[in-house]
PDB file of C-alpha atoms and ligand atoms in Angstrom:
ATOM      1  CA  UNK D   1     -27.490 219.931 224.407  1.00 45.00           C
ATOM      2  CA  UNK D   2     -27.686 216.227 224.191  1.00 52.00           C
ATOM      3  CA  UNK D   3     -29.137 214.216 221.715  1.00 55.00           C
ATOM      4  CA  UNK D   4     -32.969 213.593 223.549  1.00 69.00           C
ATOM      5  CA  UNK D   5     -33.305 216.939 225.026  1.00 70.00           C
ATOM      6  CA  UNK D   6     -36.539 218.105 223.658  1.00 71.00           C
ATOM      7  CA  UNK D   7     -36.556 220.822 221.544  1.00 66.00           C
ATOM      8  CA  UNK D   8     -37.047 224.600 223.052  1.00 60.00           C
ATOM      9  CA  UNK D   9     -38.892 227.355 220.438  1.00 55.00           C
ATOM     10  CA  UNK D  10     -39.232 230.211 223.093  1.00 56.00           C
ATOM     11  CA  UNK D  11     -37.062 230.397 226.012  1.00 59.00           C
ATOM     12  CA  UNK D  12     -38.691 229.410 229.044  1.00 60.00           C
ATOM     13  CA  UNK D  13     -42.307 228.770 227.543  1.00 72.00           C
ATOM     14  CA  UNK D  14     -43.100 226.153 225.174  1.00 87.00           C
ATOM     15  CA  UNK D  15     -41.140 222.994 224.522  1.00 91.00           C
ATOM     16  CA  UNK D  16     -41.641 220.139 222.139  1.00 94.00           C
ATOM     17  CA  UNK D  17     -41.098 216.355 222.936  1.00 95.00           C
ATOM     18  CA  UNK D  18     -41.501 213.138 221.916  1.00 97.00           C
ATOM     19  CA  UNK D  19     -43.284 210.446 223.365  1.00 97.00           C
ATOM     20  CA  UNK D  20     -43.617 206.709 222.556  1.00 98.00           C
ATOM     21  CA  UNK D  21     -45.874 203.941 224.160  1.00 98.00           C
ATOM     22  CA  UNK D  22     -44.175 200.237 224.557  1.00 98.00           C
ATOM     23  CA  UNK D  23     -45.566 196.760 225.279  1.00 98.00           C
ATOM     24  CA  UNK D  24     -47.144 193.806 223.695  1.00 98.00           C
ATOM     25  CA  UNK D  25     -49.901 193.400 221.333  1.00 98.00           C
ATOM     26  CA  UNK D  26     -53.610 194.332 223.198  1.00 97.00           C
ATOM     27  CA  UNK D  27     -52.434 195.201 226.124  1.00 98.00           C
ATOM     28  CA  UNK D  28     -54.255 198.677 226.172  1.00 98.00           C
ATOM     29  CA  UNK D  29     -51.491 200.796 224.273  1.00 98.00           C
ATOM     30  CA  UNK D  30     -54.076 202.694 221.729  1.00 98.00           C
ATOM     31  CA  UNK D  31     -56.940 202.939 224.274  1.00 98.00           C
ATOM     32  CA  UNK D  32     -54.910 204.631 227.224  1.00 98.00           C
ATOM     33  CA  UNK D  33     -53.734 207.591 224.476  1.00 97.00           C
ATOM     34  CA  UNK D  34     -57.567 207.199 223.272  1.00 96.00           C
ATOM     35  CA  UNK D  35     -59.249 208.176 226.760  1.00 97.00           C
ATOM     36  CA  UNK D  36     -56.576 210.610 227.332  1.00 95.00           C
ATOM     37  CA  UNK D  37     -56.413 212.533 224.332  1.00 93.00           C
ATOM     38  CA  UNK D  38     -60.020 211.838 223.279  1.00 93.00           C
ATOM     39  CA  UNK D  39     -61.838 210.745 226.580  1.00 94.00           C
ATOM     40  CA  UNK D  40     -63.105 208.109 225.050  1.00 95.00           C
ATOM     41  CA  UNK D  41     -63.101 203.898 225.250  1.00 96.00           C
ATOM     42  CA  UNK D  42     -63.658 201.068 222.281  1.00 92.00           C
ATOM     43  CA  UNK D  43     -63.784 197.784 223.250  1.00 94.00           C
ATOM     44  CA  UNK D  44     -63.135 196.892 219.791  1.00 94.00           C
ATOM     45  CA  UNK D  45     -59.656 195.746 219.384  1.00 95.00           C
ATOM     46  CA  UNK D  46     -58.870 197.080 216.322  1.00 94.00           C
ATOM     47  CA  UNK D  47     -54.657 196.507 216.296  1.00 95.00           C
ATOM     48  CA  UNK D  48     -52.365 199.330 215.730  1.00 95.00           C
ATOM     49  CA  UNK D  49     -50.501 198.453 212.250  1.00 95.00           C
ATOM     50  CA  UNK D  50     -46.949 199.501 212.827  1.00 93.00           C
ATOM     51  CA  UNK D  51     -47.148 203.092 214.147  1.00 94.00           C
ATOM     52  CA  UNK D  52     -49.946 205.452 214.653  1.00 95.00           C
ATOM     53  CA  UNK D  53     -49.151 209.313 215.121  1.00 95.00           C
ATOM     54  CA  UNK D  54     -50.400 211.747 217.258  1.00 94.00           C
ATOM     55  CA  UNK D  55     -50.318 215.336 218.221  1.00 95.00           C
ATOM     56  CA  UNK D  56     -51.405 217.012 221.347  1.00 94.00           C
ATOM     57  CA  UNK D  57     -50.551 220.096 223.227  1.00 94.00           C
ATOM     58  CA  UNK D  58     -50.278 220.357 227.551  1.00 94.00           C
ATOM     59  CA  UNK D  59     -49.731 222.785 230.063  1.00 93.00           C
ATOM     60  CA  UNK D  60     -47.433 221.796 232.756  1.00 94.00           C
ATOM     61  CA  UNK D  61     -46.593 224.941 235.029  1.00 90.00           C
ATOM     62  CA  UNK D  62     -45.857 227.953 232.863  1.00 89.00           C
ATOM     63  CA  UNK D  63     -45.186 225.759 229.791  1.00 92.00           C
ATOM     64  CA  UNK D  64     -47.083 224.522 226.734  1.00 94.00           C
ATOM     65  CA  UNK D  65     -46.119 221.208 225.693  1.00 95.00           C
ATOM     66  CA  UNK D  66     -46.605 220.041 222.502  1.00 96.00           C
ATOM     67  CA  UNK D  67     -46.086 216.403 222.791  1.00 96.00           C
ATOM     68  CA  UNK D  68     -45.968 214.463 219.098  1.00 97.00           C
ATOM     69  CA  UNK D  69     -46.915 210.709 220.223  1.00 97.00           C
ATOM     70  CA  UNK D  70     -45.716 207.956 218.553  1.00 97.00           C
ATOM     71  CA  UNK D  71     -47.869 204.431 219.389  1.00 97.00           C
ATOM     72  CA  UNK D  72     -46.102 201.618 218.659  1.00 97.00           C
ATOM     73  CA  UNK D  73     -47.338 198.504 217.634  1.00 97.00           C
ATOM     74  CA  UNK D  74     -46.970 195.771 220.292  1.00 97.00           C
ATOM     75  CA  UNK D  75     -47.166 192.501 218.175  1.00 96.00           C
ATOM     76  CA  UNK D  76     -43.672 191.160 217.009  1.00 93.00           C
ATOM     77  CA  UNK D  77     -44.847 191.464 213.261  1.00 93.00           C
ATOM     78  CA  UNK D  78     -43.655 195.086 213.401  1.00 94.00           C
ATOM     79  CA  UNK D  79     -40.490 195.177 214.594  1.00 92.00           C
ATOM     80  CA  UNK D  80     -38.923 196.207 211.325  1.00 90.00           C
ATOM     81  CA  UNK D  81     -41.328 199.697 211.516  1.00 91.00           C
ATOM     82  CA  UNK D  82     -41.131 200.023 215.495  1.00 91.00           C
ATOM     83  CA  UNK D  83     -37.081 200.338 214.972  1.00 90.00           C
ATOM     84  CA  UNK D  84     -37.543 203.265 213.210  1.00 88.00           C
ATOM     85  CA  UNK D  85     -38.418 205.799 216.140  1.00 94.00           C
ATOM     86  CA  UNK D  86     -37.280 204.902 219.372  1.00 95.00           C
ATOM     87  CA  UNK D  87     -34.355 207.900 218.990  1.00 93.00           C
ATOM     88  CA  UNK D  88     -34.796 210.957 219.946  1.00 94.00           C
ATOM     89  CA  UNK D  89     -37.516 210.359 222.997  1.00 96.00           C
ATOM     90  CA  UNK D  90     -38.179 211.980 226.071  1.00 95.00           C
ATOM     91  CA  UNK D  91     -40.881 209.833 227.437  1.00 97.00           C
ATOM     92  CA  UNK D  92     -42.158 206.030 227.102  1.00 98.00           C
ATOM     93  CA  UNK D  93     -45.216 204.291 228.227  1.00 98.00           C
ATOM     94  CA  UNK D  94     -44.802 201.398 229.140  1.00 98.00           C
ATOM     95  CA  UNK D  95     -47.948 199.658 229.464  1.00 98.00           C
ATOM     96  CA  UNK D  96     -48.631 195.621 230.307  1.00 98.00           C
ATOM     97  CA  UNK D  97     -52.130 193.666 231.469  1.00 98.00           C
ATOM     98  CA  UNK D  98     -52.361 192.583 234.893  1.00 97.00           C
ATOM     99  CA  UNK D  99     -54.248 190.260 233.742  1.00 97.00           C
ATOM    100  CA  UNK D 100     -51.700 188.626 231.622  1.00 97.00           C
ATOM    101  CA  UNK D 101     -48.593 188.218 233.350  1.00 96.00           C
ATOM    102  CA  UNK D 102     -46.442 187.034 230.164  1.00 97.00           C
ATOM    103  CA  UNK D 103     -46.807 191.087 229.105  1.00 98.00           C
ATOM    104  CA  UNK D 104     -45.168 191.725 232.568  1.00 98.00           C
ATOM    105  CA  UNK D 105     -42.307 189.643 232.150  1.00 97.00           C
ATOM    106  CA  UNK D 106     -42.242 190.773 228.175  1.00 98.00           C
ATOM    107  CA  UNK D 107     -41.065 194.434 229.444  1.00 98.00           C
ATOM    108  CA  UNK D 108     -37.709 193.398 230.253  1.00 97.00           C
ATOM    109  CA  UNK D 109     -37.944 192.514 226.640  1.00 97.00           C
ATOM    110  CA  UNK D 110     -39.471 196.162 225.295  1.00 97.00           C
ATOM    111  CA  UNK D 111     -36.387 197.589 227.258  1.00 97.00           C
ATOM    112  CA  UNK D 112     -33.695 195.861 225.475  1.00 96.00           C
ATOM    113  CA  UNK D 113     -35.246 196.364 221.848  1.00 95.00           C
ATOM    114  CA  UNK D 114     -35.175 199.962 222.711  1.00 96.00           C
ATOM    115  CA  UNK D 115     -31.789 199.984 224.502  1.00 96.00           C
ATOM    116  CA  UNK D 116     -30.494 197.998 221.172  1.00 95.00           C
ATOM    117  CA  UNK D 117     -32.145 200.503 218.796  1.00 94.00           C
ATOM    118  CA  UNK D 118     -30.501 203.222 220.938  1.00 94.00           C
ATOM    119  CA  UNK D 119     -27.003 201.724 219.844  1.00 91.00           C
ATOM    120  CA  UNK D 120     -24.442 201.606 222.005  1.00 88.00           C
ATOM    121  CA  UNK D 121     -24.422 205.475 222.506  1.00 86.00           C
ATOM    122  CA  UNK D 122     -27.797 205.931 223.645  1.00 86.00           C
ATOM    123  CA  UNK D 123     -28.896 207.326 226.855  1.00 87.00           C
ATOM    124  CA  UNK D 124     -31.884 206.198 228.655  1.00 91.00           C
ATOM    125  CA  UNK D 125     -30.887 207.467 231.538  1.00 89.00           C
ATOM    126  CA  UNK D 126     -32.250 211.304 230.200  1.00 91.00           C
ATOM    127  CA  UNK D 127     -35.922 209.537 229.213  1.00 95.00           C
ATOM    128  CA  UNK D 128     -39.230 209.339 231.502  1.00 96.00           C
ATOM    129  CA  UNK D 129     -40.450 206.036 232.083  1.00 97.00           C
ATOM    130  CA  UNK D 130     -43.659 205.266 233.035  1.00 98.00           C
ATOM    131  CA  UNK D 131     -45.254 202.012 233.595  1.00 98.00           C
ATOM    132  CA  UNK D 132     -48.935 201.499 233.232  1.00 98.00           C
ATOM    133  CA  UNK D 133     -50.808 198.421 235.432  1.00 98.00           C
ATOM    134  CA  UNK D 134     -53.527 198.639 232.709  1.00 98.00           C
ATOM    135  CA  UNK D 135     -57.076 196.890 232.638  1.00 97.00           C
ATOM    136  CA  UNK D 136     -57.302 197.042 236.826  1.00 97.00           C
ATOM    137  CA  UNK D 137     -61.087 197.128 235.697  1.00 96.00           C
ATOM    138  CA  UNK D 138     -60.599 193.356 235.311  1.00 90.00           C
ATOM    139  CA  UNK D 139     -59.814 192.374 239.155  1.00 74.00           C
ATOM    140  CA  UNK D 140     -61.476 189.062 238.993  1.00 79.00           C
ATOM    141  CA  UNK D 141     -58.762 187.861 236.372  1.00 83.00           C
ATOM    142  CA  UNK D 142     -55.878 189.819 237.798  1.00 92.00           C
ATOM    143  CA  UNK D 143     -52.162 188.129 237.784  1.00 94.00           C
ATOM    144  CA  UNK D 144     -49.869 190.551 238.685  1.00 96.00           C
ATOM    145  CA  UNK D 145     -50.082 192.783 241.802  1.00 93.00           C
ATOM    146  CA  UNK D 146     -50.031 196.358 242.284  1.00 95.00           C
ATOM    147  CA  UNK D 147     -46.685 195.225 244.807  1.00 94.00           C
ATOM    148  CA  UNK D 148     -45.029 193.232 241.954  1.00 95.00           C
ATOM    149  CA  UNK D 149     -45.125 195.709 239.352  1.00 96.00           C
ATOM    150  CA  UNK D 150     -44.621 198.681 241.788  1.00 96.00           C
ATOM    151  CA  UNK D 151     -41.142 196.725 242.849  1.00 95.00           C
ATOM    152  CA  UNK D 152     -39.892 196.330 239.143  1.00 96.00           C
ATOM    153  CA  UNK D 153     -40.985 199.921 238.273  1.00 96.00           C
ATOM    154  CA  UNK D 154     -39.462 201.711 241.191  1.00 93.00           C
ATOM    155  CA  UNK D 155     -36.572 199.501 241.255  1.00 91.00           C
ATOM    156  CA  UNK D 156     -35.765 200.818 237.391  1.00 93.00           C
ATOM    157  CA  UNK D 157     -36.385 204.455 238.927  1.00 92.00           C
ATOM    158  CA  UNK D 158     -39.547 204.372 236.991  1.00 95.00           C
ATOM    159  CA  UNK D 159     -42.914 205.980 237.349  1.00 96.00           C
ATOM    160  CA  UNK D 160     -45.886 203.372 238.271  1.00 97.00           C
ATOM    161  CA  UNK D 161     -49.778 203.859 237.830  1.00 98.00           C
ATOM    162  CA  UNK D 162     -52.691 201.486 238.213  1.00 98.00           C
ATOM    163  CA  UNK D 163     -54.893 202.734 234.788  1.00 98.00           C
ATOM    164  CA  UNK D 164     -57.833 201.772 233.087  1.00 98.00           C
ATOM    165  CA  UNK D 165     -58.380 202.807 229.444  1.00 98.00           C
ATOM    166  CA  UNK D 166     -61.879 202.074 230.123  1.00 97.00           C
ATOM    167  CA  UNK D 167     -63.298 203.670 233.198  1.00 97.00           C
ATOM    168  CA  UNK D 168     -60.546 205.578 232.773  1.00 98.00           C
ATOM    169  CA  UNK D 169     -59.080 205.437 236.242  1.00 98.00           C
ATOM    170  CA  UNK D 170     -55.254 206.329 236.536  1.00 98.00           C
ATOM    171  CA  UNK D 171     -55.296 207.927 233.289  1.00 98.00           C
ATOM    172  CA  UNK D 172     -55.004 211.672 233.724  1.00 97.00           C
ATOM    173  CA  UNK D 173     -52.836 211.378 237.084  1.00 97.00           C
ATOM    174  CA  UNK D 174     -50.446 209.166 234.758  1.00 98.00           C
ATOM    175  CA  UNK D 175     -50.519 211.552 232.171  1.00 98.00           C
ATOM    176  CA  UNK D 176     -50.067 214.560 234.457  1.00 96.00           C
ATOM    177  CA  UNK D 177     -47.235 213.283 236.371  1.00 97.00           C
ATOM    178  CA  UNK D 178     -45.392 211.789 233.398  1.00 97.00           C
ATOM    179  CA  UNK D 179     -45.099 215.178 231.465  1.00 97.00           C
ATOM    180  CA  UNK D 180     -44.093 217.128 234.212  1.00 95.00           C
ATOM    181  CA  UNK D 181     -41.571 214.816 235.034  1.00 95.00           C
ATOM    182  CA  UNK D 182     -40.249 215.365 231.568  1.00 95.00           C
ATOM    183  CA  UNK D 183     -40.480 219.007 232.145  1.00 93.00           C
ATOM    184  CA  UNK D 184     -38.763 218.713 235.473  1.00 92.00           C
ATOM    185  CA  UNK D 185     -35.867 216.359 233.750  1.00 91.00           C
ATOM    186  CA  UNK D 186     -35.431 219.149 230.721  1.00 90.00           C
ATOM    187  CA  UNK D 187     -35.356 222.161 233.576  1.00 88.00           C
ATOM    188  CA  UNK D 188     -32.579 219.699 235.461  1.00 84.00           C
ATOM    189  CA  UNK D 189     -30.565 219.548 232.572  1.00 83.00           C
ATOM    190  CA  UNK D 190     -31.395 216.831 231.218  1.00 79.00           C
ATOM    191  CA  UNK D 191     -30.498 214.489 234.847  1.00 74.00           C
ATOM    192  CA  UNK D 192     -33.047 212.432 236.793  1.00 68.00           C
ATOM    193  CA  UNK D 193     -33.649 213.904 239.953  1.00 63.00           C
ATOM    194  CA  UNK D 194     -32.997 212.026 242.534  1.00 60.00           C
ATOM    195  CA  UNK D 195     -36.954 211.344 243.613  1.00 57.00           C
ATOM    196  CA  UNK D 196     -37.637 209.629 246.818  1.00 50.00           C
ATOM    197  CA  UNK D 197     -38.918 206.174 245.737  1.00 50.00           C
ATOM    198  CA  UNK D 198     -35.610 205.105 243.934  1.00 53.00           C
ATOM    199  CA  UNK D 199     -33.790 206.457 246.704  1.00 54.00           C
ATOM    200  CA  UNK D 200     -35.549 204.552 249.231  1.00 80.00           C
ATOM    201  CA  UNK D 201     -35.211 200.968 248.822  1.00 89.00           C
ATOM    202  CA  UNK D 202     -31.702 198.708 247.765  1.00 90.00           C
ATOM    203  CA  UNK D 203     -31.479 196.267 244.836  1.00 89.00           C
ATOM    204  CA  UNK D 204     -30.528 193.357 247.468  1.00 92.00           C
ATOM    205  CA  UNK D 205     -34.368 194.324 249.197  1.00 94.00           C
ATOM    206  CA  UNK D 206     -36.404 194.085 245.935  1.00 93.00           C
ATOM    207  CA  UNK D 207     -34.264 191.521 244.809  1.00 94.00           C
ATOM    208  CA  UNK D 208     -34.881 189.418 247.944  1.00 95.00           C
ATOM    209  CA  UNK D 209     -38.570 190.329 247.873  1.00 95.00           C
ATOM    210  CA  UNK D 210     -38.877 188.543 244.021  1.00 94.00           C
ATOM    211  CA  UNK D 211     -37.053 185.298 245.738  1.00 95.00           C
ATOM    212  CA  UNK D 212     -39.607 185.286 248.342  1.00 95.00           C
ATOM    213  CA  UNK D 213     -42.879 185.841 246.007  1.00 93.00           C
ATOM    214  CA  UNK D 214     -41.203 183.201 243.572  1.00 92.00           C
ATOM    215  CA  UNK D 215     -39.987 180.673 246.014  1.00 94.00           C
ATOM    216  CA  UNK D 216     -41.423 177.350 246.140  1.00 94.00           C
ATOM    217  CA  UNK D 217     -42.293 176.014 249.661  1.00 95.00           C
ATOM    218  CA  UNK D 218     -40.667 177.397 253.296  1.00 96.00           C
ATOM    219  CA  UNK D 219     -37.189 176.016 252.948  1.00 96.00           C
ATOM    220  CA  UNK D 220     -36.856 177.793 249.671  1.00 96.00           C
ATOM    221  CA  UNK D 221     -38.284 181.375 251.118  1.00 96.00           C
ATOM    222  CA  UNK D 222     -35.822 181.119 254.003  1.00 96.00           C
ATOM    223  CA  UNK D 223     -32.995 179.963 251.680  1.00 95.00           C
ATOM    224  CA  UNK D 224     -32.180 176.828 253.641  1.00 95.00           C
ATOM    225  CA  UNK D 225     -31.966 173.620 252.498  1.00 94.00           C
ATOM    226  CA  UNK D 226     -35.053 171.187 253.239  1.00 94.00           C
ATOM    227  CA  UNK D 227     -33.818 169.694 256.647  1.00 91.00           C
ATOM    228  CA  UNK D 228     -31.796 172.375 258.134  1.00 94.00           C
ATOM    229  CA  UNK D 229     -31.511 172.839 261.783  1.00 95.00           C
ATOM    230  CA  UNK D 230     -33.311 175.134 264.183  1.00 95.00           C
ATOM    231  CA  UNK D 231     -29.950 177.316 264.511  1.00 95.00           C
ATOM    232  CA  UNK D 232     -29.887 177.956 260.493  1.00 96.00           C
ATOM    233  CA  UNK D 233     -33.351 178.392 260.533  1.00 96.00           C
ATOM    234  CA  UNK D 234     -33.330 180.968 262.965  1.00 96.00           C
ATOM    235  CA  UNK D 235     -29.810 182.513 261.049  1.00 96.00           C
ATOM    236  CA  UNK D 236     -31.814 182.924 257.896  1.00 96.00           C
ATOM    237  CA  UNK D 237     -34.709 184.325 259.759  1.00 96.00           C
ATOM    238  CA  UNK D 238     -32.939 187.049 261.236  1.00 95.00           C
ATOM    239  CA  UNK D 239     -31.051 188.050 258.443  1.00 95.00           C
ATOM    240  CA  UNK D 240     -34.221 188.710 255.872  1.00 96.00           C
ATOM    241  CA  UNK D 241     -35.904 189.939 259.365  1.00 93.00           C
ATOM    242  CA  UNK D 242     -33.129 192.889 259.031  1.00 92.00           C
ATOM    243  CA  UNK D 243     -33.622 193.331 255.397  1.00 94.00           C
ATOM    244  CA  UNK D 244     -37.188 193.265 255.258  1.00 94.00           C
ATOM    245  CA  UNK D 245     -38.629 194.574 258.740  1.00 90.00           C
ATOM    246  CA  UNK D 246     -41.629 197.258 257.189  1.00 84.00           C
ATOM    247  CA  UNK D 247     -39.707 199.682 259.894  1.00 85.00           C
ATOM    248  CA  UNK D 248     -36.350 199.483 257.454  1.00 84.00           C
ATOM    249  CA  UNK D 249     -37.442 198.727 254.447  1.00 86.00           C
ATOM    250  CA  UNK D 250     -40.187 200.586 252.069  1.00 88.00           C
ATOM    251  CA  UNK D 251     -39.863 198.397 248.767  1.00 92.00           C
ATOM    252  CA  UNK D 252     -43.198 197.752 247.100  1.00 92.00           C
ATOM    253  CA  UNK D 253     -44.144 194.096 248.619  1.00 93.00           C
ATOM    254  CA  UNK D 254     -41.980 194.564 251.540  1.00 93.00           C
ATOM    255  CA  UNK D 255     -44.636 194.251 254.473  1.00 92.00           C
ATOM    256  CA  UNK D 256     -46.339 190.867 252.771  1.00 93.00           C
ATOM    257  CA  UNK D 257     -42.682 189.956 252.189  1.00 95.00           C
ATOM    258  CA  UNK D 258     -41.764 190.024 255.668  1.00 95.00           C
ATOM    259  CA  UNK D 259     -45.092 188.784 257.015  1.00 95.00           C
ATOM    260  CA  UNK D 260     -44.181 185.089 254.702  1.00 96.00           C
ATOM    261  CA  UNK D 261     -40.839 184.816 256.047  1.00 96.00           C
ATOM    262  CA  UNK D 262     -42.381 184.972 259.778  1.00 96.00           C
ATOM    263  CA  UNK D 263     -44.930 182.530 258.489  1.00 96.00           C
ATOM    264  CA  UNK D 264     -42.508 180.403 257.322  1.00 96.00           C
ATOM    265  CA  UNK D 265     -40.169 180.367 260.289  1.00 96.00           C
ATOM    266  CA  UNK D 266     -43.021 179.363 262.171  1.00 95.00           C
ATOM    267  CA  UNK D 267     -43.913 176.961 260.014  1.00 95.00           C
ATOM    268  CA  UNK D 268     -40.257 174.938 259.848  1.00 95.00           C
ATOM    269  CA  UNK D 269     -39.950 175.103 263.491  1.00 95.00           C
ATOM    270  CA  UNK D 270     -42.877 173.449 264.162  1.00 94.00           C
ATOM    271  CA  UNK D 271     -41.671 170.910 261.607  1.00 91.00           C
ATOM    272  CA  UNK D 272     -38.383 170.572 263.260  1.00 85.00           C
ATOM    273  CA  UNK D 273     -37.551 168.394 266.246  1.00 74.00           C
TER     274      UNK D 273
HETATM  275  P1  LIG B   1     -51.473 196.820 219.621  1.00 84.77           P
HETATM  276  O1  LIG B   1     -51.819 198.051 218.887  1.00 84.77           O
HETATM  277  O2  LIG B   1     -51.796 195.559 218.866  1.00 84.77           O
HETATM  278  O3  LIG B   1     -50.067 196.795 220.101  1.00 84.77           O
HETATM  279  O4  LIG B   1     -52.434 196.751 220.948  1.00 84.77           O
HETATM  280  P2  LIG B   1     -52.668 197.914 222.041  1.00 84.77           P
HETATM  281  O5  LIG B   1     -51.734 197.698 223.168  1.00 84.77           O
HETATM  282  O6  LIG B   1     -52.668 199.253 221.409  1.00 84.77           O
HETATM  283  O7  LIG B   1     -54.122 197.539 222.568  1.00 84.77           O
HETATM  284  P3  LIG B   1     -55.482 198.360 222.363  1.00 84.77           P
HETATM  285  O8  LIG B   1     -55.402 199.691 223.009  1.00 84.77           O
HETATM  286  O9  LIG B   1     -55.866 198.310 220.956  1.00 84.77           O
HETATM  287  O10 LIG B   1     -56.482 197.472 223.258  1.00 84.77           O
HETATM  288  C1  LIG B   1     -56.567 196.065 223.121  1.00 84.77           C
HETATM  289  C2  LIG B   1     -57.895 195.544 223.639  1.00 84.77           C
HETATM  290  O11 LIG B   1     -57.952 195.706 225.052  1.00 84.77           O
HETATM  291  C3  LIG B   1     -59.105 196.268 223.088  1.00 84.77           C
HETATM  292  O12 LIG B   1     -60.145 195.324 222.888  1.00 84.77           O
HETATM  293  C4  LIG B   1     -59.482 197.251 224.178  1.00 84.77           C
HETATM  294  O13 LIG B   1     -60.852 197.550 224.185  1.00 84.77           O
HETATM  295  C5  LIG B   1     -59.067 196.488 225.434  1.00 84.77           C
HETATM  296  N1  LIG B   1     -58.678 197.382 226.527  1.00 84.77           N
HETATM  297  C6  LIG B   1     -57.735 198.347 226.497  1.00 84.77           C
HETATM  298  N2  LIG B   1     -57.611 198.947 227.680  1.00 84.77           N
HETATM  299  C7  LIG B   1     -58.495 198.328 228.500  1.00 84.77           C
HETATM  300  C8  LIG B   1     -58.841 198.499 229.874  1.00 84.77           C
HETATM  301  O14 LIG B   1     -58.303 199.314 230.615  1.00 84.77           O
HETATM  302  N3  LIG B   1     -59.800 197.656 230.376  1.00 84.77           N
HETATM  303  C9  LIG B   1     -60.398 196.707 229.608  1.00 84.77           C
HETATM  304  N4  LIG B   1     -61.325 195.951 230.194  1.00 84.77           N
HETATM  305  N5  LIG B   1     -60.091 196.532 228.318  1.00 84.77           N
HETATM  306  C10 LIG B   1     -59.162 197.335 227.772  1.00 84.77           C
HETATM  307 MG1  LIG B   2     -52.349 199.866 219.526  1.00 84.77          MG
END
């Protein structure tokens, strides 16, 4: 059995697994456990110091789960405590604000403290991932799109949910899906199965689709240089019309994607005599 496979008591029943929540400091860590496990929401931010344990049994099919949950602490302060318990885990939330787009980009981050932790024999290819888009109750201040963070989770072969810890949208379907995926991953041995969404979509499309969000003005989303000719424009157009067409490609992001680069074409070959 390998090292992360949770732990089995009765054949076929009950199983035991371990679960840990990443991401920074107030990002809604505590509070999404909170509404699950206790249905209930404090606006208080009262910071988790180092760790904070949890128990909690589930039923997923025929099974009873008990699920020990470890929360992390998010704030950089803890590190040396965090370290501790990132072996021996079958799932991780991974939560950021989408309000706050530098706890976005800061999951790369969570990733490769865990991966380090891990050591250079650790498999996370045998853990459940799930990302949380938490505090969509917030829309007027909202920074990251559903699209955006759909593309990086899917890309990883991640789970994605929209959640709010306090209306508590998001948060049971998250919950739900996430444990029987790690049920489904123990009953396949331990492998992934191969699920539709990472299946679907290539690196070079999501890849392509974070050039185009990111890219300053039309030259840039076409990848020409400012002052190309009608010809190159046109090149460029058809080859990210290929890539991108919502009839090929079903990336998170792909049809607004697609819908720029038209712009944009249009756009430069007005410009251009
Ligand atoms: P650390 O323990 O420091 O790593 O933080 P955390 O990620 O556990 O954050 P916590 O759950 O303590 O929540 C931080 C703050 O955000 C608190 O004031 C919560 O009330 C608030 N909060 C959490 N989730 C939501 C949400 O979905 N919507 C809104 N509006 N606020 C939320
Ligand atoms: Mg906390």
């Amino acid at each position: 059995m390998e090292a992360n496979m949770p732990k089995r008591k009765e054949p076929g029943k009950s199983l035991r697994i371990k679960v840990i929540s990443m991401g920074n400091a107030e990002v809604g860590k505590s509070c999404i456990i909170k509404r699950y496990c206790e249905k209930r929401f404090v606006s208080k931010y009262l910071a988790t110091i180092g760790i904070d344990y949890g128990v909690t049994k589930v039923q997923v099919r025929d099974r009873e789960i008990k699920v020990n949950i470890f929360d992390m602490a998010g704030h950089p302060f803890f590190y040396e405590v965090r370290n501790e318990f990132y072996k021996d885990t079958q799932g991780v939330i991974l939560v950021y604000d989408v309000g706050q787009k530098d706890t976005f980009d800061a999951l790369d981050a969570w990733l490769a403290e865990m991966k380090q932790e891990l050591g250079p024999h650790g498999n996370m290819e045998n853990i459940v991932f799930v990302v949380c888009a938490n505090k969509i109750d917030c829309p007027k201040h909202r920074s990251v799109d559903e699209s955006e963070g759909r593309l990086w989770a899917e890309s990883k072969g991640f789970l994605y949910f929209e959640t709010s810890a306090q209306t508590g949208e998001g948060i049971n379907e998250m919950f739900q899906t996430f444990y029987a995926s790690i049920v489904d991953l123990f009953e396949n041995g331990g492998k992934r199965p191969i699920t539709n969404s990472s299946a679907s979509f290539t690196k070079e499309q999501a890849d392509t689709i974070r050039r185009i969000r990111n890219s300053k003005d039309s030259w840039d989303m076409l990848g020409v240089k400012p002052g190309a000719s009608r010809d190159e424009v046109n090149k460029a157009y058809r080859k990210l019309a290929v890539l991108l067409h919502p009839d090929k490609c079903v990336a998170p992001g792909s049809e607004d994607a697609f819908k720029a680069v038209v712009n944009a074409r249009t756009a430069l070959l007005k410009s251009i005599k």
